[in-house]
mmCIF file of C-alpha atoms in Angstrom:
data_model
loop_
_atom_site.group_PDB
_atom_site.id
_atom_site.type_symbol
_atom_site.label_atom_id
_atom_site.label_comp_id
_atom_site.label_asym_id
_atom_site.label_seq_id
_atom_site.Cartn_x
_atom_site.Cartn_y
_atom_site.Cartn_z
ATOM 1 C CA MET A 688 -30.255 24.327 -41.545
ATOM 2 C CA ASN A 689 -28.230 23.433 -38.470
ATOM 3 C CA LEU A 690 -29.998 20.697 -36.655
ATOM 4 C CA PRO A 691 -29.430 20.527 -32.956
ATOM 5 C CA LEU A 692 -27.162 17.822 -31.662
ATOM 6 C CA ARG A 693 -29.469 16.958 -28.823
ATOM 7 C CA PRO A 694 -32.892 16.714 -30.390
ATOM 8 C CA HIS A 695 -34.688 16.133 -27.100
ATOM 9 C CA SER A 696 -33.934 19.729 -26.208
ATOM 10 C CA LEU A 697 -36.664 20.513 -28.732
ATOM 11 C CA ALA A 698 -39.425 19.229 -26.437
ATOM 12 C CA GLY A 699 -40.448 22.786 -25.494
ATOM 13 C CA PRO A 700 -40.717 24.086 -29.070
ATOM 14 C CA TYR A 701 -42.483 20.870 -30.093
ATOM 15 C CA ALA A 702 -45.102 21.188 -27.348
ATOM 16 C CA LEU A 703 -45.758 24.744 -28.518
ATOM 17 C CA ASP A 704 -46.052 23.651 -32.183
ATOM 18 C CA ALA A 705 -43.027 25.827 -32.897
ATOM 19 C CA LEU A 706 -41.177 23.340 -35.096
ATOM 20 C CA ASP A 707 -41.705 22.948 -38.791
ATOM 21 C CA GLY A 708 -40.349 21.225 -41.846
ATOM 22 C CA ARG A 709 -37.451 18.833 -41.528
ATOM 23 C CA GLU A 710 -36.866 19.670 -37.934
ATOM 24 C CA LEU A 711 -40.387 18.608 -37.029
ATOM 25 C CA HIS A 712 -40.096 15.289 -38.835
ATOM 26 C CA ARG A 713 -36.734 14.675 -37.312
ATOM 27 C CA PHE A 714 -37.945 15.349 -33.820
ATOM 28 C CA GLU A 715 -40.976 13.134 -34.312
ATOM 29 C CA ARG A 716 -38.722 10.315 -35.425
ATOM 30 C CA HIS A 717 -36.662 10.885 -32.343
ATOM 31 C CA LEU A 718 -39.799 10.852 -30.180
ATOM 32 C CA SER A 719 -40.768 7.428 -31.422
ATOM 33 C CA ARG A 720 -37.475 6.108 -30.013
ATOM 34 C CA CYS A 721 -37.166 8.144 -26.832
ATOM 35 C CA ALA A 722 -39.624 7.265 -24.072
ATOM 36 C CA ARG A 723 -38.223 9.943 -21.773
ATOM 37 C CA CYS A 724 -38.863 12.565 -24.449
ATOM 38 C CA ARG A 725 -42.419 11.366 -24.960
ATOM 39 C CA ASP A 726 -43.075 11.750 -21.233
ATOM 40 C CA GLN A 727 -41.551 15.186 -21.274
ATOM 41 C CA VAL A 728 -43.578 16.274 -24.294
ATOM 42 C CA ARG A 729 -46.732 14.931 -22.781
ATOM 43 C CA ALA A 730 -46.188 16.872 -19.586
ATOM 44 C CA LEU A 731 -45.448 20.041 -21.529
ATOM 45 C CA GLN A 732 -48.543 19.537 -23.663
ATOM 46 C CA THR A 733 -50.632 19.588 -20.500
ATOM 47 C CA ASP A 734 -49.251 23.076 -19.971
ATOM 48 C CA THR A 735 -50.017 24.217 -23.497
ATOM 49 C CA LEU A 736 -53.553 22.916 -23.021
ATOM 50 C CA ARG A 737 -53.936 25.494 -20.288
ATOM 51 C CA LEU A 738 -52.817 28.170 -22.705
ATOM 52 C CA ALA A 739 -55.354 26.875 -25.217
ATOM 53 C CA ARG A 740 -58.204 26.934 -22.741
ATOM 54 C CA ALA A 741 -57.351 30.432 -21.665
ATOM 55 C CA ALA A 742 -58.041 31.558 -25.247
ATOM 56 C CA SER A 743 -61.603 30.230 -25.252
ATOM 57 C CA GLY A 744 -64.153 32.419 -27.025
ATOM 58 C CA THR A 745 -67.617 32.291 -28.536
ATOM 59 C CA ALA A 746 -68.103 30.712 -31.933
ATOM 60 C CA PRO A 747 -70.028 32.821 -34.490
ATOM 61 C CA ALA A 748 -73.712 31.962 -34.571
ATOM 62 C CA GLY A 749 -73.893 30.883 -38.224
ATOM 63 C CA MET A 750 -71.032 28.449 -37.889
ATOM 64 C CA ARG A 751 -73.038 25.787 -36.128
ATOM 65 C CA GLU A 752 -75.516 25.332 -38.946
ATOM 66 C CA ARG A 753 -72.796 25.202 -41.576
ATOM 67 C CA VAL A 754 -70.747 22.652 -39.701
ATOM 68 C CA LEU A 755 -73.752 20.468 -38.921
ATOM 69 C CA THR A 756 -74.841 20.601 -42.573
ATOM 70 C CA ALA A 757 -71.364 19.574 -43.644
ATOM 71 C CA VAL A 758 -71.406 16.744 -41.125
ATOM 72 C CA ARG A 759 -74.702 15.427 -42.447
ATOM 73 C CA ILE A 760 -73.247 14.948 -45.907
ATOM 74 C CA THR A 761 -69.703 13.963 -45.041
ATOM 75 C CA ALA A 762 -68.581 10.393 -44.730
ATOM 76 C CA GLN A 763 -66.174 9.536 -41.941
ATOM 77 C CA GLU A 764 -62.726 8.092 -42.298
ATOM 78 C CA THR A 765 -62.407 4.472 -41.488
ATOM 79 C CA VAL A 766 -59.401 4.005 -39.305
ATOM 80 C CA PRO A 767 -57.757 0.632 -39.409
ATOM 81 C CA ARG A 768 -56.150 -0.086 -36.078
ATOM 82 C CA PRO A 769 -53.310 -2.495 -36.610
ATOM 83 C CA ALA A 770 -52.927 -4.412 -33.357
ATOM 84 C CA GLY A 771 -49.828 -3.464 -31.438
ATOM 85 C CA ALA A 772 -48.712 -0.902 -33.989
ATOM 86 C CA ARG A 773 -47.492 2.354 -32.527
ATOM 87 C CA ARG A 774 -49.257 5.404 -33.729
ATOM 88 C CA ALA A 775 -47.383 8.319 -35.076
ATOM 89 C CA PRO A 776 -47.252 10.941 -32.351
ATOM 90 C CA ARG A 777 -48.410 13.702 -34.634
ATOM 91 C CA LEU A 778 -51.919 13.897 -35.977
ATOM 92 C CA VAL A 779 -51.968 12.849 -39.585
ATOM 93 C CA PRO A 780 -53.695 15.232 -41.974
ATOM 94 C CA VAL A 781 -57.011 14.150 -43.368
ATOM 95 C CA ALA A 782 -56.403 12.004 -46.406
ATOM 96 C CA ALA A 783 -58.044 13.914 -49.219
ATOM 97 C CA ALA A 784 -59.307 10.890 -51.050
ATOM 98 C CA ALA A 785 -60.640 9.020 -48.064
ATOM 99 C CA ALA A 786 -64.293 9.791 -48.600
ATOM 100 C CA THR A 787 -66.351 10.450 -51.676
ATOM 101 C CA LEU A 788 -68.015 13.416 -50.132
ATOM 102 C CA ALA A 789 -64.932 14.961 -48.645
ATOM 103 C CA LEU A 790 -64.459 17.209 -51.634
ATOM 104 C CA ILE A 791 -67.761 18.931 -51.319
ATOM 105 C CA ALA A 792 -67.522 19.282 -47.600
ATOM 106 C CA ALA A 793 -64.044 20.608 -48.065
ATOM 107 C CA ALA A 794 -65.271 23.074 -50.630
ATOM 108 C CA LEU A 795 -68.150 23.954 -48.394
ATOM 109 C CA LEU A 796 -65.741 24.868 -45.648
ATOM 110 C CA GLY A 797 -63.118 26.420 -47.838
ATOM 111 C CA VAL A 798 -60.540 23.720 -47.292
ATOM 112 C CA GLN A 799 -57.777 23.724 -49.849
ATOM 113 C CA LEU A 800 -56.951 20.243 -51.009
ATOM 114 C CA SER A 801 -53.656 19.606 -52.652
ATOM 115 C CA ARG A 802 -53.869 19.973 -56.402
ATOM 116 C CA THR A 803 -51.612 20.328 -59.339
ATOM 117 C CA GLN A 804 -49.826 23.644 -59.504
ATOM 118 C CA GLU A 805 -51.502 24.942 -62.645
ATOM 119 C CA ARG A 806 -54.927 24.634 -61.106
ATOM 120 C CA LEU A 807 -53.985 26.482 -57.989
ATOM 121 C CA ASP A 808 -54.500 30.050 -59.150
ATOM 122 C CA ARG A 809 -57.950 29.422 -60.494
ATOM 123 C CA GLU A 810 -58.841 27.429 -57.435
ATOM 124 C CA GLN A 811 -57.511 30.052 -55.106
ATOM 125 C CA ALA A 812 -59.703 32.677 -56.719
ATOM 126 C CA GLN A 813 -62.564 30.230 -56.452
ATOM 127 C CA ALA A 814 -61.690 29.447 -52.852
ATOM 128 C CA ARG A 815 -61.698 33.134 -52.031
ATOM 129 C CA ALA A 816 -65.099 33.582 -53.597
ATOM 130 C CA ILE A 817 -66.346 30.600 -51.651
ATOM 131 C CA ALA A 818 -64.780 31.757 -48.407
ATOM 132 C CA GLN A 819 -66.400 35.130 -48.881
ATOM 133 C CA VAL A 820 -69.853 33.590 -49.129
ATOM 134 C CA LEU A 821 -69.209 31.276 -46.196
ATOM 135 C CA ALA A 822 -67.933 34.053 -44.005
ATOM 136 C CA ALA A 823 -70.776 36.447 -44.767
ATOM 137 C CA PRO A 824 -72.662 37.129 -41.550
ATOM 138 C CA ASP A 825 -75.964 36.284 -43.215
ATOM 139 C CA SER A 826 -74.831 33.114 -44.967
ATOM 140 C CA ARG A 827 -76.946 30.014 -44.600
ATOM 141 C CA ALA A 828 -76.696 26.453 -45.755
ATOM 142 C CA THR A 829 -79.210 24.065 -47.171
ATOM 143 C CA GLY A 830 -78.819 20.761 -48.916
ATOM 144 C CA GLU A 831 -80.263 17.410 -49.693
ATOM 145 C CA ARG A 832 -79.070 13.915 -50.319
ATOM 146 C CA PHE A 833 -81.097 12.071 -52.954
ATOM 147 C CA PRO A 834 -81.926 8.343 -53.012
ATOM 148 C CA ASP A 835 -79.493 7.757 -55.875
ATOM 149 C CA GLY A 836 -76.671 9.045 -53.691
ATOM 150 C CA SER A 837 -76.272 12.429 -55.317
ATOM 151 C CA THR A 838 -76.270 15.542 -53.169
ATOM 152 C CA VAL A 839 -76.878 19.213 -53.733
ATOM 153 C CA VAL A 840 -75.586 21.657 -51.152
ATOM 154 C CA VAL A 841 -76.157 25.389 -51.280
ATOM 155 C CA VAL A 842 -74.540 27.993 -49.088
ATOM 156 C CA SER A 843 -75.888 31.402 -49.863
ATOM 157 C CA SER A 844 -75.576 34.989 -48.758
ATOM 158 C CA PRO A 845 -78.555 37.163 -49.681
ATOM 159 C CA ASN A 846 -76.524 40.289 -48.978
ATOM 160 C CA LEU A 847 -73.779 39.291 -51.392
ATOM 161 C CA ARG A 848 -76.380 37.899 -53.775
ATOM 162 C CA ARG A 849 -74.126 34.901 -54.183
ATOM 163 C CA ALA A 850 -74.320 31.223 -53.450
ATOM 164 C CA VAL A 851 -71.920 28.325 -53.522
ATOM 165 C CA VAL A 852 -73.590 25.315 -55.095
ATOM 166 C CA THR A 853 -71.999 21.884 -54.958
ATOM 167 C CA VAL A 854 -73.463 18.871 -56.716
ATOM 168 C CA THR A 855 -71.915 15.478 -56.137
ATOM 169 C CA GLY A 856 -72.631 11.876 -56.944
ATOM 170 C CA LEU A 857 -74.004 12.457 -60.436
ATOM 171 C CA GLN A 858 -72.942 10.082 -63.164
ATOM 172 C CA ASP A 859 -70.589 11.692 -65.651
ATOM 173 C CA PRO A 860 -72.467 13.348 -68.498
ATOM 174 C CA PRO A 861 -72.474 11.369 -71.764
ATOM 175 C CA SER A 862 -69.583 12.310 -74.030
ATOM 176 C CA GLY A 863 -70.230 15.560 -75.867
ATOM 177 C CA LYS A 864 -72.417 16.815 -73.031
ATOM 178 C CA ASP A 865 -71.950 18.944 -69.944
ATOM 179 C CA HIS A 866 -73.901 19.245 -66.754
ATOM 180 C CA GLN A 867 -75.471 22.660 -66.513
ATOM 181 C CA LEU A 868 -76.954 24.206 -63.393
ATOM 182 C CA TRP A 869 -80.191 26.176 -63.607
ATOM 183 C CA LEU A 870 -82.159 28.401 -61.349
ATOM 184 C CA ALA A 871 -85.820 27.930 -62.112
ATOM 185 C CA GLY A 872 -87.952 30.703 -60.713
ATOM 186 C CA ALA A 873 -91.111 32.445 -61.830
ATOM 187 C CA GLY A 874 -89.782 33.259 -65.313
ATOM 188 C CA LYS A 875 -87.485 31.477 -67.717
ATOM 189 C CA PRO A 876 -84.843 29.211 -66.109
ATOM 190 C CA ARG A 877 -81.573 30.991 -65.761
ATOM 191 C CA SER A 878 -78.225 29.285 -66.307
ATOM 192 C CA LEU A 879 -75.909 29.443 -63.293
ATOM 193 C CA GLY A 880 -73.074 27.861 -65.248
ATOM 194 C CA LEU A 881 -71.562 24.534 -66.181
ATOM 195 C CA LEU A 882 -70.576 22.076 -63.499
ATOM 196 C CA ASN A 883 -66.992 20.972 -63.546
ATOM 197 C CA GLY A 884 -67.125 17.542 -61.957
ATOM 198 C CA GLU A 885 -67.822 17.951 -58.289
ATOM 199 C CA GLU A 886 -66.201 21.340 -57.939
ATOM 200 C CA PRO A 887 -68.338 23.928 -56.214
ATOM 201 C CA LEU A 888 -69.831 26.570 -58.444
ATOM 202 C CA VAL A 889 -70.174 30.171 -57.343
ATOM 203 C CA ALA A 890 -73.464 31.596 -58.566
ATOM 204 C CA ARG A 891 -73.549 35.382 -58.737
ATOM 205 C CA ASP A 892 -76.161 38.150 -58.983
ATOM 206 C CA LEU A 893 -78.831 36.129 -57.310
ATOM 207 C CA GLY A 894 -81.965 37.608 -55.902
ATOM 208 C CA GLY A 895 -85.688 37.368 -55.813
ATOM 209 C CA PRO A 896 -87.786 34.663 -54.269
ATOM 210 C CA GLY A 897 -86.529 31.085 -54.073
ATOM 211 C CA GLY A 898 -87.464 28.768 -56.900
ATOM 212 C CA ALA A 899 -85.529 25.580 -57.552
ATOM 213 C CA LEU A 900 -82.083 24.494 -58.625
ATOM 214 C CA ALA A 901 -81.844 21.871 -61.328
ATOM 215 C CA VAL A 902 -79.097 20.109 -63.248
ATOM 216 C CA THR A 903 -79.513 18.948 -66.826
ATOM 217 C CA ALA A 904 -77.152 17.411 -69.357
ATOM 218 C CA GLU A 905 -76.689 19.853 -72.230
ATOM 219 C CA PRO A 906 -74.693 19.777 -75.440
ATOM 220 C CA ASP A 907 -71.022 20.633 -74.891
ATOM 221 C CA GLY A 908 -70.637 24.224 -73.709
ATOM 222 C CA GLY A 909 -74.183 24.506 -72.421
ATOM 223 C CA SER A 910 -77.465 25.801 -73.762
ATOM 224 C CA PRO A 911 -79.268 29.153 -73.438
ATOM 225 C CA SER A 912 -82.220 27.333 -71.899
ATOM 226 C CA PRO A 913 -82.527 23.755 -70.636
ATOM 227 C CA THR A 914 -83.203 21.035 -73.186
ATOM 228 C CA GLY A 915 -82.625 17.920 -71.068
ATOM 229 C CA ARG A 916 -84.729 16.557 -68.255
ATOM 230 C CA PRO A 917 -83.631 17.547 -64.725
ATOM 231 C CA LEU A 918 -81.232 15.021 -63.226
ATOM 232 C CA VAL A 919 -81.560 16.497 -59.735
ATOM 233 C CA GLN A 920 -83.724 19.272 -58.394
ATOM 234 C CA LEU A 921 -83.632 21.135 -55.136
ATOM 235 C CA ALA A 922 -86.495 23.390 -54.123
ATOM 236 C CA LEU A 923 -85.248 26.477 -52.344
ATOM 237 C CA GLU A 924 -86.928 28.261 -49.537
ATOM 238 C CA SER A 925 -87.725 31.829 -50.364
ATOM 239 C CA THR A 926 -85.169 32.976 -47.832
ATOM 240 C CA VAL A 927 -82.166 31.361 -49.514
ATOM 241 C CA PHE A 928 -81.385 34.173 -51.904
ATOM 242 C CA GLY A 929 -83.233 36.916 -50.128
ATOM 243 C CA LYS A 930 -86.597 38.425 -50.870
ATOM 244 C CA MET B 700 -71.445 14.000 -21.058
ATOM 245 C CA GLY B 701 -67.880 15.149 -21.537
ATOM 246 C CA ALA B 702 -65.725 15.218 -24.637
ATOM 247 C CA ASP B 703 -64.041 11.958 -23.612
ATOM 248 C CA GLU B 704 -67.370 10.125 -23.753
ATOM 249 C CA LEU B 705 -68.693 11.979 -26.800
ATOM 250 C CA LEU B 706 -65.739 11.558 -29.138
ATOM 251 C CA PRO B 707 -65.930 7.731 -29.349
ATOM 252 C CA ARG B 708 -69.652 8.046 -30.138
ATOM 253 C CA VAL B 709 -68.853 10.535 -32.851
ATOM 254 C CA ALA B 710 -66.361 8.014 -34.208
ATOM 255 C CA ASP B 711 -69.275 5.575 -34.488
ATOM 256 C CA GLY B 712 -71.158 8.027 -36.687
ATOM 257 C CA ASP B 713 -73.471 9.444 -34.019
ATOM 258 C CA GLN B 714 -74.515 12.873 -35.321
ATOM 259 C CA GLY B 715 -76.350 13.714 -32.100
ATOM 260 C CA ALA B 716 -73.128 13.158 -30.174
ATOM 261 C CA PHE B 717 -71.377 15.450 -32.626
ATOM 262 C CA GLU B 718 -73.938 18.177 -31.955
ATOM 263 C CA ASP B 719 -73.289 17.850 -28.231
ATOM 264 C CA LEU B 720 -69.556 17.885 -28.841
ATOM 265 C CA TYR B 721 -69.958 20.982 -30.975
ATOM 266 C CA GLY B 722 -71.733 22.699 -28.100
ATOM 267 C CA LEU B 723 -68.935 21.705 -25.759
ATOM 268 C CA VAL B 724 -65.858 22.609 -27.773
ATOM 269 C CA SER B 725 -66.757 25.021 -30.584
ATOM 270 C CA GLY B 726 -66.121 28.083 -28.422
ATOM 271 C CA GLN B 727 -62.753 26.784 -27.335
ATOM 272 C CA VAL B 728 -61.768 25.772 -30.862
ATOM 273 C CA TYR B 729 -62.859 29.090 -32.343
ATOM 274 C CA GLY B 730 -61.336 31.118 -29.523
ATOM 275 C CA LEU B 731 -57.965 29.435 -29.856
ATOM 276 C CA VAL B 732 -57.906 29.693 -33.640
ATOM 277 C CA ARG B 733 -58.913 33.317 -33.427
ATOM 278 C CA ARG B 734 -56.208 34.077 -30.895
ATOM 279 C CA VAL B 735 -53.623 32.810 -33.366
ATOM 280 C CA LEU B 736 -55.117 34.115 -36.597
ATOM 281 C CA ARG B 737 -56.772 37.352 -35.376
ATOM 282 C CA ASP B 738 -58.821 37.726 -38.564
ATOM 283 C CA PRO B 739 -62.429 36.677 -37.785
ATOM 284 C CA ALA B 740 -63.294 35.423 -41.281
ATOM 285 C CA GLN B 741 -60.194 33.277 -41.575
ATOM 286 C CA SER B 742 -60.645 32.074 -38.020
ATOM 287 C CA GLU B 743 -64.142 30.930 -38.765
ATOM 288 C CA GLU B 744 -62.960 29.118 -41.858
ATOM 289 C CA VAL B 745 -60.212 27.270 -40.007
ATOM 290 C CA ALA B 746 -62.439 26.522 -37.011
ATOM 291 C CA GLN B 747 -65.040 24.998 -39.351
ATOM 292 C CA GLU B 748 -62.351 22.945 -40.991
ATOM 293 C CA VAL B 749 -61.170 21.667 -37.610
ATOM 294 C CA LEU B 750 -64.692 20.798 -36.452
ATOM 295 C CA LEU B 751 -65.392 18.906 -39.638
ATOM 296 C CA GLU B 752 -62.107 17.091 -39.230
ATOM 297 C CA LEU B 753 -63.271 16.040 -35.754
ATOM 298 C CA TRP B 754 -66.263 14.419 -37.367
ATOM 299 C CA ARG B 755 -64.282 12.750 -40.107
ATOM 300 C CA GLY B 756 -61.315 11.689 -38.060
ATOM 301 C CA ALA B 757 -62.822 10.992 -34.634
ATOM 302 C CA GLY B 758 -61.698 7.385 -35.012
ATOM 303 C CA ARG B 759 -58.100 8.529 -34.833
ATOM 304 C CA PHE B 760 -58.498 9.673 -31.244
ATOM 305 C CA ASP B 761 -56.626 7.382 -28.890
ATOM 306 C CA PRO B 762 -57.646 7.827 -25.237
ATOM 307 C CA GLU B 763 -54.351 6.335 -24.095
ATOM 308 C CA ARG B 764 -52.529 9.320 -25.471
ATOM 309 C CA GLY B 765 -54.429 11.948 -23.520
ATOM 310 C CA SER B 766 -57.822 13.566 -23.097
ATOM 311 C CA ALA B 767 -60.245 14.238 -25.934
ATOM 312 C CA LEU B 768 -60.077 17.950 -25.269
ATOM 313 C CA ALA B 769 -56.275 17.901 -25.515
ATOM 314 C CA TRP B 770 -56.537 16.089 -28.843
ATOM 315 C CA ILE B 771 -59.124 18.518 -30.156
ATOM 316 C CA LEU B 772 -57.301 21.662 -29.096
ATOM 317 C CA THR B 773 -53.973 20.322 -30.354
ATOM 318 C CA LEU B 774 -55.576 19.765 -33.730
ATOM 319 C CA ALA B 775 -57.112 23.246 -33.690
ATOM 320 C CA HIS B 776 -53.831 24.861 -32.712
ATOM 321 C CA ARG B 777 -51.859 23.071 -35.424
ATOM 322 C CA ARG B 778 -54.338 24.023 -38.114
ATOM 323 C CA ALA B 779 -54.313 27.639 -36.975
ATOM 324 C CA VAL B 780 -50.537 27.734 -36.912
ATOM 325 C CA ASP B 781 -50.309 26.142 -40.350
ATOM 326 C CA ARG B 782 -52.640 28.791 -41.698
ATOM 327 C CA VAL B 783 -50.928 31.744 -40.083
ATOM 328 C CA ARG B 784 -47.551 30.546 -41.352
ATOM 329 C CA SER B 785 -48.686 30.118 -44.926
ATOM 330 C CA ALA B 786 -50.401 33.514 -44.802
ATOM 331 C CA ARG B 787 -47.185 35.026 -43.475
ATOM 332 C CA ALA B 788 -45.112 33.358 -46.159
ATOM 333 C CA ALA B 789 -47.451 34.788 -48.800
ATOM 334 C CA SER B 790 -47.419 38.315 -47.414
ATOM 335 C CA ASP B 791 -43.633 38.184 -46.916
ATOM 336 C CA ARG B 792 -43.299 37.505 -50.614
ATOM 337 C CA GLU B 793 -45.618 40.376 -51.461
ATOM 338 C CA GLU B 794 -44.055 42.987 -49.261
ATOM 339 C CA ARG B 795 -40.478 41.972 -48.877
ATOM 340 C CA VAL B 796 -39.482 45.473 -47.953
ATOM 341 C CA ALA B 797 -42.244 45.806 -45.417
ATOM 342 C CA ARG B 798 -41.409 47.644 -42.275
ATOM 343 C CA ARG B 799 -40.823 45.361 -39.374
ATOM 344 C CA ALA B 800 -42.041 48.048 -37.013
ATOM 345 C CA GLN B 801 -45.508 46.695 -36.382
ATOM 346 C CA THR B 802 -46.623 46.529 -32.791
ATOM 347 C CA PRO B 803 -45.064 43.552 -31.097
ATOM 348 C CA PRO B 804 -47.944 41.321 -30.069
ATOM 349 C CA PHE B 805 -45.964 40.116 -27.046
ATOM 350 C CA ASP B 806 -48.337 40.904 -24.300
ATOM 351 C CA GLN B 807 -51.602 40.398 -26.085
ATOM 352 C CA VAL B 808 -52.521 37.918 -23.424
ATOM 353 C CA ALA B 809 -52.271 40.539 -20.754
ATOM 354 C CA GLU B 810 -54.566 42.824 -22.717
ATOM 355 C CA GLU B 811 -57.418 40.369 -22.771
ATOM 356 C CA VAL B 812 -59.773 41.748 -20.205
ATOM 357 C CA GLU B 813 -62.544 39.248 -20.692
ATOM 358 C CA ALA B 814 -62.816 37.476 -17.386
ATOM 359 C CA GLY B 815 -63.076 33.766 -16.882
ATOM 360 C CA LEU B 816 -61.245 32.110 -14.084
ATOM 361 C CA GLU B 817 -58.965 30.001 -16.235
ATOM 362 C CA ARG B 818 -58.044 32.931 -18.401
ATOM 363 C CA GLU B 819 -57.341 35.140 -15.413
ATOM 364 C CA TRP B 820 -55.286 32.475 -13.714
ATOM 365 C CA VAL B 821 -53.207 31.743 -16.764
ATOM 366 C CA ARG B 822 -52.639 35.433 -17.310
ATOM 367 C CA ARG B 823 -51.455 35.874 -13.766
ATOM 368 C CA CYS B 824 -49.105 32.965 -14.092
ATOM 369 C CA LEU B 825 -47.740 34.203 -17.409
ATOM 370 C CA ASP B 826 -46.946 37.449 -15.638
ATOM 371 C CA ARG B 827 -44.760 35.570 -13.220
ATOM 372 C CA LEU B 828 -42.478 34.231 -15.933
ATOM 373 C CA THR B 829 -39.364 36.122 -16.872
ATOM 374 C CA ALA B 830 -39.954 38.452 -19.820
ATOM 375 C CA LEU B 831 -37.952 36.174 -22.113
ATOM 376 C CA GLN B 832 -39.806 33.055 -21.021
ATOM 377 C CA ARG B 833 -43.151 34.757 -21.490
ATOM 378 C CA GLN B 834 -42.298 36.178 -24.881
ATOM 379 C CA SER B 835 -40.867 32.870 -26.078
ATOM 380 C CA VAL B 836 -43.975 30.986 -25.009
ATOM 381 C CA THR B 837 -46.574 33.464 -26.261
ATOM 382 C CA LEU B 838 -44.896 34.321 -29.562
ATOM 383 C CA ALA B 839 -44.819 30.624 -30.359
ATOM 384 C CA TYR B 840 -48.157 29.542 -29.009
ATOM 385 C CA TYR B 841 -50.410 32.533 -29.541
ATOM 386 C CA ASP B 842 -48.711 34.020 -32.591
ATOM 387 C CA GLY B 843 -47.651 30.858 -34.362
ATOM 388 C CA TYR B 844 -43.969 31.670 -34.807
ATOM 389 C CA THR B 845 -41.452 28.845 -35.042
ATOM 390 C CA TYR B 846 -38.774 28.853 -32.374
ATOM 391 C CA ARG B 847 -36.272 29.972 -35.020
ATOM 392 C CA GLU B 848 -38.466 32.972 -35.815
ATOM 393 C CA VAL B 849 -38.894 33.670 -32.125
ATOM 394 C CA ALA B 850 -35.122 33.633 -31.640
ATOM 395 C CA HIS B 851 -34.748 36.006 -34.570
ATOM 396 C CA ARG B 852 -37.420 38.398 -33.359
ATOM 397 C CA LEU B 853 -36.060 38.481 -29.847
ATOM 398 C CA SER B 854 -32.434 38.532 -31.025
ATOM 399 C CA VAL B 855 -31.378 35.679 -28.785
ATOM 400 C CA PRO B 856 -29.579 32.426 -29.641
ATOM 401 C CA LEU B 857 -31.644 29.400 -30.652
ATOM 402 C CA GLY B 858 -30.500 27.417 -27.643
ATOM 403 C CA THR B 859 -31.731 30.114 -25.317
ATOM 404 C CA VAL B 860 -35.168 30.151 -26.886
ATOM 405 C CA LYS B 861 -35.487 26.374 -26.694
ATOM 406 C CA THR B 862 -34.653 26.425 -23.030
ATOM 407 C CA ARG B 863 -36.882 29.405 -22.260
ATOM 408 C CA MET B 864 -39.814 27.703 -23.920
ATOM 409 C CA ARG B 865 -39.380 24.587 -21.863
ATOM 410 C CA ASP B 866 -38.635 26.400 -18.620
ATOM 411 C CA GLY B 867 -41.451 28.857 -19.250
ATOM 412 C CA LEU B 868 -43.961 26.039 -19.646
ATOM 413 C CA MET B 869 -42.650 24.268 -16.557
ATOM 414 C CA ARG B 870 -42.823 27.403 -14.485
ATOM 415 C CA LEU B 871 -46.326 27.974 -15.754
ATOM 416 C CA ARG B 872 -47.197 24.490 -14.537
ATOM 417 C CA ASP B 873 -45.817 25.197 -11.081
ATOM 418 C CA CYS B 874 -47.844 28.347 -10.892
ATOM 419 C CA LEU B 875 -51.044 26.820 -12.212
ATOM 420 C CA GLY B 876 -50.631 23.836 -9.943
ATOM 421 C CA GLY B 877 -53.099 20.996 -10.159
ATOM 422 C CA GLY B 878 -56.063 23.245 -10.948
ATOM 423 C CA ALA B 879 -58.764 22.058 -13.293
ATOM 424 C CA ALA B 880 -57.236 21.328 -16.688
#
């Protein structure tokens, strides 16, 4: 890649977010040393703000509830502010490990965190399934944080008959056991699958009136019906999975 | 209360302030993301991600570097652009032979009929740029192309595109004047 000899000529592309890769990093390094360029970029960013505002629209109605639910269960970053230290001009991405609950909120909102390559395919399929539920026009969120610090969050779409269930903050199951998620309704509890750590689980073919979600520790690989006592339980309103 | 007052409260963990902030900026965040991504489902996903990042990272906002709204919309724009570029990279791999003949989205801005004073004003001012300035600015900002891609699409040298982007923005500023920003 031919890098320009006069990097400050990149102020326009930078203000428009039209740089990427090495060129972006290089220009940002240059910015930290060039006060004139910072002024120029700042002025140009005022112009791009006008372009941004001209694109204003109306957020989808269901988004508010989902975001506010995510906010209720998501810890904030703590930002150390070293006195006198210059901040990097570009926004730093959210550090994935910063908060315990970031993973579930991320999953809730379909954020892809960086993972090892071999997990990506499976997670992408999972992420698509999750995104599909989240983007369904009828999707709704519910959740609860328990006194022991564990949380259960459910985002469901009655039309798709699917829900994304995320359980966090549970102690690891004893060795030789797995956490299994159940839907307890009028009849026999139905297994929704095994929980893999704090990864969200996509429950399919849901329907009928509410009931309750429960997690139990079951012998490795799960059981046909629950044998352990519920570790967490979340009562569902009848509307969660449709009538 | 404006975004500049709300964001520091959000940084202190005030969920009520976040709700107010949501009311203030969610339409602008979603609208901008949607302009870049087009696809409503993906736009919603990215907009949600941005709004949650506002909650998590509100403490990173530094009022000395500009307004809260500028910070928020910059974040939204960068996330949208990141997403559109990775989606493009994926689809380029899938359909390498794909026809390049799709409708050029150059003057999408001009097609937006939805009123709004700011929108109308910006549109009018974009119309006053030279065609190359306007295309350089809108392909980058509203379509998420890098300036190298813009140069390629418009078949002009890189240096020209860099200059047109800067000049286009400056001319836009002259036209928009000191109006409410």
